[in-house]
Amino acid sequence: MSSSLNHCIKFELDIKDKNVVFKDYFYKSIKLQKHKIYEAELIQPACPFCGSLDLLHNGHLITNIHYPTANASLPVIIRLAKQRVKCRDCERWSMAQSELVNKYCSISNASKLKVLSALTEDRSMTSIARENNVSINTVQRVLGNCSHRFIDSYEYLPAHLAFDEFKGVDRQLHFICLDGDNHQVVQILRTRYKKTLLKYFGRFSPQARANVKTVTMDLNFYYQDIVRACFPNAQIVIDRFHMIQMLTRSFNSLRVQVTKTFDKRSRQYQLLKSPWKLYLKKFNELEKVHPRYNWHYKDCLTQAQVVTEGINASTTLENSYNLMQDFIQAIETGNTQKLKSLINCKDQIGTLMHKTLLTFKHNLTAVLNGAELAYSNGCLEGFNRKIKQIERTAFGYSSFTNLLTRIRLEENLYKEKEPNTLLLTA
């Protein structure tokens, strides 16, 4: 009967260790919560030092082990009695050990693996601890024990890289680098300082650095210096989104300046003020057939008519709008000749837009590469959005190592090597 009970409990708990023998189970209230208690004995079949079977038994060490359960409201505890033995051959003392739990630990390895699996999801540590009936400190220890498993290799770099930064611990900017082809994280560094990046990429072999063909980035000036110093065969590619963003912000600033020159009750002020989002859209996407009444300017106009009449209020505003629209179209079609002529434009435009064009002119080759090549920082911006969600769920991180480990885990880069390597210590 006891043998049948032992097999049933092992099957229910998915325990395959032959040295663990279950004898009984019962329910008990602990700290006003109902627990399911299993009583078991851990047998020491042979001496771990010499392999002798001639053992002298000397009592047990009883340990209460937390074990995972499908019902979080009914925690499971295995009251495990570990045999203490003395070998008559080598006269050394030992205690029975099992893969069920690590030495000097009361949290089962199955619970730790369940916690580790939950850490790959976008969840808070508090909810993970509550579901697995462990403390938050246990969840943090499991996370901390994963930090050394992401080992950097300095023998290979992808052919296409993407550089950017994101706000992390203490509102500091951390550097992030992605593979432009498969969108996998290459590295996340604590700082984005130039000397830090040069030191990191300088560790790679010359062959690995020569393998890099393109590096996509925003208009951060010292990123280009790093590319020229570390990657001899790489082309610098300015991200298309950042170029268009700079132009639209320049135009929007000019629109606000022109709007303030008119009286607030005038038609020109209302045409430039209330429908401001229409000026930032592509002109060919505006409604041109069905007019709608707007109470701000007391007229029935289509979206295209609103924008056309609004920009006619100022020659500078009209020239800037036309340049912005032509630039966006040239970026989308990859027309580098058109981009060159627009960057060298001599028309009367806003001051901020003129500075933007000067910036493009100083980085002309990289800007043209951004329009001509298919690579962009879109994958990196999406990954940064995922990092923000990780930080928001945890209400921020005070440890950069924990943040980096959580990002790696949620990126599903955690690889299982051998079963024994997954038995985390806590």
Coordinates of C-alpha atoms in Angstrom, one line a residue:
M1 CA 0.0 0.0 0.0
S2 CA 2.8 2.4 0.9
S3 CA 4.6 1.6 -2.4
S4 CA 1.4 2.4 -4.3
L5 CA 1.0 5.7 -2.4
N6 CA 4.7 6.6 -3.1
H7 CA 4.2 6.0 -6.9
C8 CA 1.0 8.0 -7.0
I9 CA 2.5 11.0 -5.1
K10 CA 5.6 10.9 -7.3
F11 CA 3.5 10.9 -10.4
E12 CA 1.3 13.8 -9.2
L13 CA 4.3 15.9 -8.3
D14 CA 6.4 14.8 -11.3
I15 CA 9.4 13.6 -9.1
K16 CA 11.6 11.0 -10.6
D17 CA 14.3 10.7 -8.0
K18 CA 14.3 7.0 -6.8
N19 CA 15.9 7.9 -3.5
V20 CA 12.9 10.0 -2.5
V21 CA 10.2 7.8 -0.8
F22 CA 6.9 9.3 0.1
K23 CA 5.1 7.9 3.2
D24 CA 2.1 10.1 3.9
Y25 CA 0.3 13.4 3.3
F26 CA -2.1 15.6 5.2
Y27 CA -3.4 19.2 5.4
K28 CA -2.3 21.8 7.9
S29 CA -3.0 25.4 8.5
I30 CA 0.2 27.6 8.6
K31 CA -0.2 31.3 9.2
L32 CA -3.9 31.1 8.6
Q33 CA -3.4 29.5 5.2
K34 CA -4.2 25.9 4.3
H35 CA -1.1 23.9 3.2
K36 CA -0.8 20.4 1.7
I37 CA 2.1 18.6 3.5
Y38 CA 3.8 15.5 2.0
E39 CA 6.1 13.5 4.3
A40 CA 9.0 11.8 2.5
E41 CA 12.4 10.3 3.3
L42 CA 15.6 10.9 1.2
I43 CA 17.7 7.7 1.2
Q44 CA 21.5 7.7 0.9
P45 CA 22.2 4.4 -1.0
A46 CA 26.0 4.6 -1.1
C47 CA 28.9 6.7 0.1
P48 CA 29.4 9.7 -2.1
F49 CA 33.2 9.6 -1.5
C50 CA 34.2 6.0 -2.0
G51 CA 30.9 4.4 -3.3
S52 CA 30.8 1.9 -0.4
L53 CA 27.4 0.4 0.5
D54 CA 28.4 -0.4 4.1
L55 CA 26.8 2.6 5.8
L56 CA 25.9 3.4 9.4
H57 CA 22.7 5.4 9.7
N58 CA 22.7 8.2 12.2
G59 CA 19.3 10.0 12.2
H60 CA 17.7 12.5 9.8
L61 CA 17.7 16.2 9.0
I62 CA 14.1 17.3 8.4
T63 CA 13.7 20.1 5.8
N64 CA 10.4 21.8 4.7
I65 CA 10.7 22.3 1.0
H66 CA 8.4 24.6 -1.0
Y67 CA 7.2 22.9 -4.1
P68 CA 5.2 24.4 -7.0
T69 CA 1.5 23.7 -7.4
A70 CA -1.2 24.4 -10.0
N71 CA -3.4 25.9 -7.2
A72 CA -1.6 28.9 -5.7
S73 CA -4.2 29.1 -2.9
L74 CA -3.1 25.7 -1.7
P75 CA 0.7 25.7 -1.2
V76 CA 2.6 22.4 -1.2
I77 CA 5.3 21.6 1.2
I78 CA 7.4 18.4 1.2
R79 CA 8.6 17.6 4.7
L80 CA 11.8 15.8 3.6
A81 CA 13.8 13.7 6.1
K82 CA 17.4 13.5 4.8
Q83 CA 19.4 10.5 6.0
R84 CA 22.7 11.1 7.8
V85 CA 25.2 8.3 7.4
K86 CA 28.7 7.3 8.2
C87 CA 30.7 5.1 5.8
R88 CA 32.4 2.2 7.6
D89 CA 35.1 2.0 4.9
C90 CA 36.3 5.6 4.6
E91 CA 34.8 6.7 8.0
R92 CA 33.5 9.9 6.5
W93 CA 30.1 11.5 7.3
S94 CA 27.6 12.5 4.6
M95 CA 24.0 13.5 4.2
A96 CA 21.7 12.4 1.4
Q97 CA 21.3 14.9 -1.5
S98 CA 18.8 15.0 -4.3
E99 CA 18.1 16.9 -7.5
L100 CA 14.8 17.8 -5.9
V101 CA 16.5 20.6 -3.9
N102 CA 20.0 22.1 -3.5
K103 CA 22.0 21.6 -0.4
Y104 CA 21.2 24.1 2.4
C105 CA 18.1 25.3 0.5
S106 CA 14.4 25.0 1.2
I107 CA 13.1 26.1 -2.2
S108 CA 12.8 23.3 -4.7
N109 CA 14.6 23.5 -8.0
A110 CA 11.2 23.0 -9.7
S111 CA 9.9 26.2 -8.0
K112 CA 13.0 28.1 -9.2
L113 CA 12.5 26.9 -12.8
K114 CA 8.9 28.0 -12.6
V115 CA 10.0 31.4 -11.3
L116 CA 12.6 31.6 -14.1
S117 CA 10.0 30.8 -16.7
A118 CA 7.7 33.5 -15.3
L119 CA 10.6 36.0 -15.5
T120 CA 10.6 35.7 -19.3
E121 CA 7.1 37.3 -19.3
D122 CA 6.1 40.9 -18.8
R123 CA 5.1 40.5 -15.1
S124 CA 6.1 42.1 -11.8
M125 CA 8.2 40.2 -9.3
T126 CA 5.5 40.6 -6.7
S127 CA 2.9 38.7 -8.8
I128 CA 5.5 36.0 -9.6
A129 CA 6.3 35.5 -5.9
R130 CA 2.6 35.4 -5.0
E131 CA 1.8 32.8 -7.6
N132 CA 4.7 30.5 -6.6
N133 CA 4.3 31.0 -2.8
V134 CA 7.9 32.3 -2.4
S135 CA 9.2 35.6 -1.2
I136 CA 10.1 38.5 -3.5
N137 CA 13.8 38.1 -2.4
T138 CA 13.7 34.5 -3.8
V139 CA 12.5 35.8 -7.2
Q140 CA 15.3 38.4 -7.1
R141 CA 17.9 35.8 -6.3
V142 CA 16.7 33.6 -9.2
L143 CA 17.0 36.7 -11.5
G144 CA 20.5 37.5 -10.1
N145 CA 21.7 34.0 -10.7
C146 CA 21.0 34.3 -14.4
S147 CA 23.1 37.4 -14.9
H148 CA 26.3 35.4 -15.6
R149 CA 24.8 33.1 -18.2
F150 CA 24.8 35.8 -21.0
I151 CA 28.5 35.5 -22.0
D152 CA 29.7 38.0 -24.6
S153 CA 31.7 36.7 -27.6
Y154 CA 34.3 39.0 -29.2
E155 CA 34.8 36.9 -32.3
Y156 CA 31.8 37.9 -34.4
L157 CA 29.8 41.0 -35.3
P158 CA 26.8 41.2 -37.6
A159 CA 27.2 42.8 -41.0
H160 CA 24.5 45.4 -40.2
L161 CA 24.3 47.1 -36.9
A162 CA 21.9 49.7 -35.4
F163 CA 23.0 52.1 -32.6
D164 CA 20.7 54.0 -30.1
E165 CA 20.2 54.7 -26.4
F166 CA 17.4 54.4 -23.9
K167 CA 16.7 55.7 -20.4
G168 CA 17.1 53.1 -17.7
V169 CA 18.4 53.1 -14.1
D170 CA 18.3 56.5 -12.4
R171 CA 17.2 58.1 -15.7
Q172 CA 20.6 57.5 -17.2
L173 CA 21.1 56.8 -20.9
H174 CA 22.3 53.3 -21.7
F175 CA 23.7 52.3 -25.1
I176 CA 22.0 49.5 -27.1
C177 CA 23.2 47.8 -30.3
L178 CA 21.0 45.5 -32.4
D179 CA 21.6 43.2 -35.4
G180 CA 19.9 44.9 -38.3
D181 CA 19.0 41.6 -40.0
N182 CA 17.5 39.4 -37.3
H183 CA 16.8 42.2 -34.8
Q184 CA 18.6 40.4 -32.0
V185 CA 20.4 42.4 -29.2
V186 CA 24.2 42.5 -29.7
Q187 CA 25.0 44.4 -26.5
I188 CA 23.6 46.7 -23.9
L189 CA 26.1 48.9 -22.1
R190 CA 25.7 50.8 -18.9
T191 CA 26.8 54.2 -20.5
R192 CA 26.9 55.6 -24.0
Y193 CA 30.2 57.5 -23.5
K194 CA 32.6 57.6 -26.4
K195 CA 35.5 56.0 -24.5
T196 CA 33.2 53.2 -23.2
L197 CA 32.0 52.3 -26.8
L198 CA 35.5 52.5 -28.2
K199 CA 36.8 50.2 -25.4
Y200 CA 34.0 47.7 -26.0
F201 CA 34.2 47.5 -29.8
G202 CA 38.0 47.5 -29.6
R203 CA 37.9 44.1 -27.9
F204 CA 36.6 42.5 -31.1
S205 CA 39.1 41.0 -33.5
P206 CA 40.0 43.0 -36.7
Q207 CA 38.2 40.4 -38.8
A208 CA 35.0 40.8 -36.8
R209 CA 35.1 44.6 -37.1
A210 CA 35.9 44.4 -40.8
N211 CA 32.7 42.2 -41.3
V212 CA 30.4 45.2 -40.4
K213 CA 29.0 46.7 -43.6
T214 CA 26.5 49.3 -42.4
V215 CA 25.7 51.1 -39.0
T216 CA 22.4 52.7 -38.7
M217 CA 22.0 55.6 -36.2
D218 CA 20.5 58.9 -35.5
L219 CA 22.4 62.2 -35.9
N220 CA 24.5 61.7 -32.7
F221 CA 27.8 63.2 -33.7
Y222 CA 30.3 60.9 -31.9
Y223 CA 28.6 57.7 -33.1
Q224 CA 30.0 58.5 -36.5
D225 CA 33.5 58.9 -35.0
I226 CA 33.2 55.5 -33.4
V227 CA 32.2 53.9 -36.7
R228 CA 35.1 55.4 -38.5
A229 CA 37.5 54.3 -35.8
C230 CA 36.3 50.8 -35.3
F231 CA 34.7 49.6 -38.5
P232 CA 36.9 50.2 -41.6
N233 CA 34.4 48.8 -44.1
A234 CA 31.1 50.2 -42.7
Q235 CA 28.8 52.8 -44.3
I236 CA 27.1 55.2 -41.9
V237 CA 23.3 55.2 -42.4
I238 CA 21.2 58.0 -40.9
D239 CA 17.8 56.7 -39.9
R240 CA 15.0 58.0 -42.1
F241 CA 12.5 58.5 -39.2
H242 CA 14.9 60.8 -37.4
M243 CA 15.5 62.9 -40.6
I244 CA 11.7 63.3 -41.2
Q245 CA 11.2 64.0 -37.5
M246 CA 13.7 66.8 -37.5
L247 CA 12.0 68.4 -40.6
T248 CA 8.5 68.2 -39.2
R249 CA 9.6 69.6 -35.9
S250 CA 11.3 72.5 -37.7
F251 CA 8.2 73.2 -39.7
N252 CA 5.9 72.9 -36.7
S253 CA 8.0 75.4 -34.8
L254 CA 7.7 77.8 -37.8
R255 CA 3.9 77.3 -38.0
V256 CA 3.6 78.3 -34.3
Q257 CA 5.7 81.4 -34.9
V258 CA 3.6 82.5 -37.9
T259 CA 0.4 81.7 -36.0
K260 CA 1.4 84.1 -33.2
T261 CA 1.7 87.0 -35.6
F262 CA -2.1 87.0 -36.3
D263 CA -4.9 88.1 -34.1
K264 CA -6.6 85.2 -32.3
R265 CA -10.0 86.0 -33.8
S266 CA -8.7 86.1 -37.3
R267 CA -9.4 83.4 -39.9
Q268 CA -5.6 82.9 -40.6
Y269 CA -5.0 82.2 -36.9
Q270 CA -7.8 79.6 -36.7
L271 CA -6.7 77.9 -39.9
L272 CA -3.1 77.5 -38.6
K273 CA -4.0 76.8 -34.9
S274 CA -6.8 74.2 -34.6
P275 CA -6.1 71.8 -37.5
W276 CA -2.3 71.7 -36.8
K277 CA -2.1 67.9 -37.3
L278 CA -3.1 68.3 -40.9
Y279 CA 0.1 70.2 -41.6
L280 CA 2.2 67.3 -40.5
K281 CA 0.5 64.7 -42.7
K282 CA 1.5 63.9 -46.3
F283 CA -0.4 66.2 -48.7
N284 CA -1.6 63.3 -50.9
E285 CA -3.2 61.7 -47.9
L286 CA -5.4 64.7 -47.1
E287 CA -9.1 64.7 -47.9
K288 CA -9.7 66.6 -51.2
V289 CA -13.3 65.7 -52.1
H290 CA -15.7 65.9 -49.1
P291 CA -15.6 69.3 -47.3
R292 CA -16.5 69.5 -43.6
Y293 CA -17.7 72.4 -41.5
N294 CA -15.4 73.6 -38.7
W295 CA -16.7 76.0 -36.1
H296 CA -13.2 77.5 -35.5
Y297 CA -13.0 79.2 -38.8
K298 CA -16.7 79.1 -39.6
D299 CA -16.4 77.5 -43.0
C300 CA -16.9 74.3 -44.9
L301 CA -13.5 73.2 -46.3
T302 CA -11.7 70.0 -47.3
Q303 CA -8.5 69.1 -45.5
A304 CA -6.4 70.0 -48.5
Q305 CA -8.1 73.4 -48.8
V306 CA -7.4 74.1 -45.1
V307 CA -3.7 73.4 -45.5
T308 CA -3.4 75.3 -48.8
E309 CA -5.1 78.4 -47.4
G310 CA -3.2 78.2 -44.2
I311 CA 0.3 78.0 -45.7
N312 CA -0.6 80.9 -48.1
A313 CA -0.5 83.2 -45.0
S314 CA 3.3 83.3 -45.2
T315 CA 5.7 82.8 -48.1
T316 CA 8.3 81.4 -45.7
L317 CA 5.7 78.9 -44.3
E318 CA 4.7 77.9 -47.8
N319 CA 8.3 77.3 -48.9
S320 CA 9.0 75.3 -45.8
Y321 CA 5.9 73.2 -46.2
N322 CA 6.7 72.4 -49.8
L323 CA 10.3 71.5 -49.0
M324 CA 9.1 69.2 -46.2
Q325 CA 6.6 67.4 -48.5
D326 CA 9.2 67.0 -51.3
F327 CA 11.8 65.7 -48.8
I328 CA 9.4 63.1 -47.4
Q329 CA 8.5 62.0 -50.9
A330 CA 12.2 61.8 -51.9
I331 CA 13.0 59.7 -48.8
E332 CA 10.2 57.3 -49.6
T333 CA 11.2 56.8 -53.3
G334 CA 14.9 56.8 -52.6
N335 CA 15.6 59.7 -54.9
T336 CA 19.1 60.8 -53.8
Q337 CA 19.4 63.5 -56.6
K338 CA 16.2 65.1 -55.4
L339 CA 17.5 65.0 -51.8
K340 CA 20.7 66.8 -52.8
S341 CA 18.8 69.6 -54.5
L342 CA 16.5 70.0 -51.5
I343 CA 19.3 70.1 -49.0
N344 CA 21.0 72.8 -51.1
C345 CA 17.8 74.7 -51.4
K346 CA 18.1 78.5 -51.6
D347 CA 14.5 79.4 -51.0
Q348 CA 13.3 81.5 -48.0
I349 CA 12.6 79.0 -45.3
G350 CA 12.4 79.0 -41.5
T351 CA 15.6 79.5 -39.4
L352 CA 15.2 76.2 -37.6
M353 CA 14.6 74.3 -40.9
H354 CA 17.6 76.0 -42.4
K355 CA 19.7 74.7 -39.5
T356 CA 18.3 71.2 -40.1
L357 CA 19.3 71.4 -43.7
L358 CA 22.8 72.5 -42.7
T359 CA 23.0 69.4 -40.4
F360 CA 22.0 67.2 -43.3
K361 CA 24.5 68.9 -45.5
H362 CA 27.3 68.2 -43.0
N363 CA 26.3 64.5 -43.0
L364 CA 25.3 64.3 -46.7
T365 CA 26.8 60.9 -47.4
A366 CA 25.1 59.3 -44.4
V367 CA 21.8 61.0 -45.2
L368 CA 21.9 59.7 -48.8
N369 CA 22.7 56.2 -47.5
G370 CA 19.6 56.4 -45.3
A371 CA 17.4 57.1 -48.3
E372 CA 19.1 54.6 -50.6
L373 CA 19.6 51.6 -48.3
A374 CA 16.8 49.5 -46.8
Y375 CA 18.2 49.5 -43.2
S376 CA 16.7 51.7 -40.5
N377 CA 16.4 52.0 -36.7
G378 CA 12.8 50.9 -36.7
C379 CA 13.6 47.6 -35.1
L380 CA 15.6 49.4 -32.4
E381 CA 12.8 51.9 -31.7
G382 CA 10.4 49.0 -31.2
F383 CA 12.8 47.2 -28.9
N384 CA 13.2 50.4 -26.8
R385 CA 9.5 50.5 -26.5
K386 CA 9.6 47.0 -25.1
I387 CA 12.3 48.0 -22.6
K388 CA 10.1 50.9 -21.4
Q389 CA 7.3 48.4 -20.8
I390 CA 9.6 46.2 -18.8
E391 CA 10.6 49.2 -16.6
R392 CA 7.0 50.4 -16.3
T393 CA 5.8 46.9 -15.1
A394 CA 8.5 46.8 -12.4
F395 CA 8.0 50.5 -11.5
G396 CA 11.7 51.1 -12.4
Y397 CA 15.0 49.3 -11.6
S398 CA 17.7 50.4 -9.2
S399 CA 20.2 47.7 -10.5
F400 CA 21.4 47.9 -14.1
T401 CA 22.4 44.2 -13.9
N402 CA 18.9 43.1 -12.9
L403 CA 17.4 45.3 -15.7
L404 CA 19.8 43.8 -18.3
T405 CA 19.1 40.3 -17.2
R406 CA 15.3 40.8 -17.3
I407 CA 15.6 42.3 -20.8
R408 CA 17.7 39.3 -22.0
L409 CA 15.2 36.8 -20.4
E410 CA 12.2 38.5 -22.0
E411 CA 14.1 38.6 -25.3
N412 CA 14.0 34.7 -25.1
L413 CA 17.7 34.4 -25.4
Y414 CA 18.0 32.2 -22.4
K415 CA 19.3 28.9 -23.6
E416 CA 19.1 25.7 -21.6
K417 CA 22.4 23.8 -21.6
E418 CA 22.1 20.8 -19.3
P419 CA 19.5 20.0 -16.7
N420 CA 22.1 20.3 -13.9
T421 CA 23.1 23.8 -15.0
L422 CA 19.5 25.0 -14.5
L423 CA 19.4 24.1 -10.8
L424 CA 19.9 27.6 -9.4
T425 CA 21.3 28.3 -6.0
A426 CA 19.6 30.7 -3.7

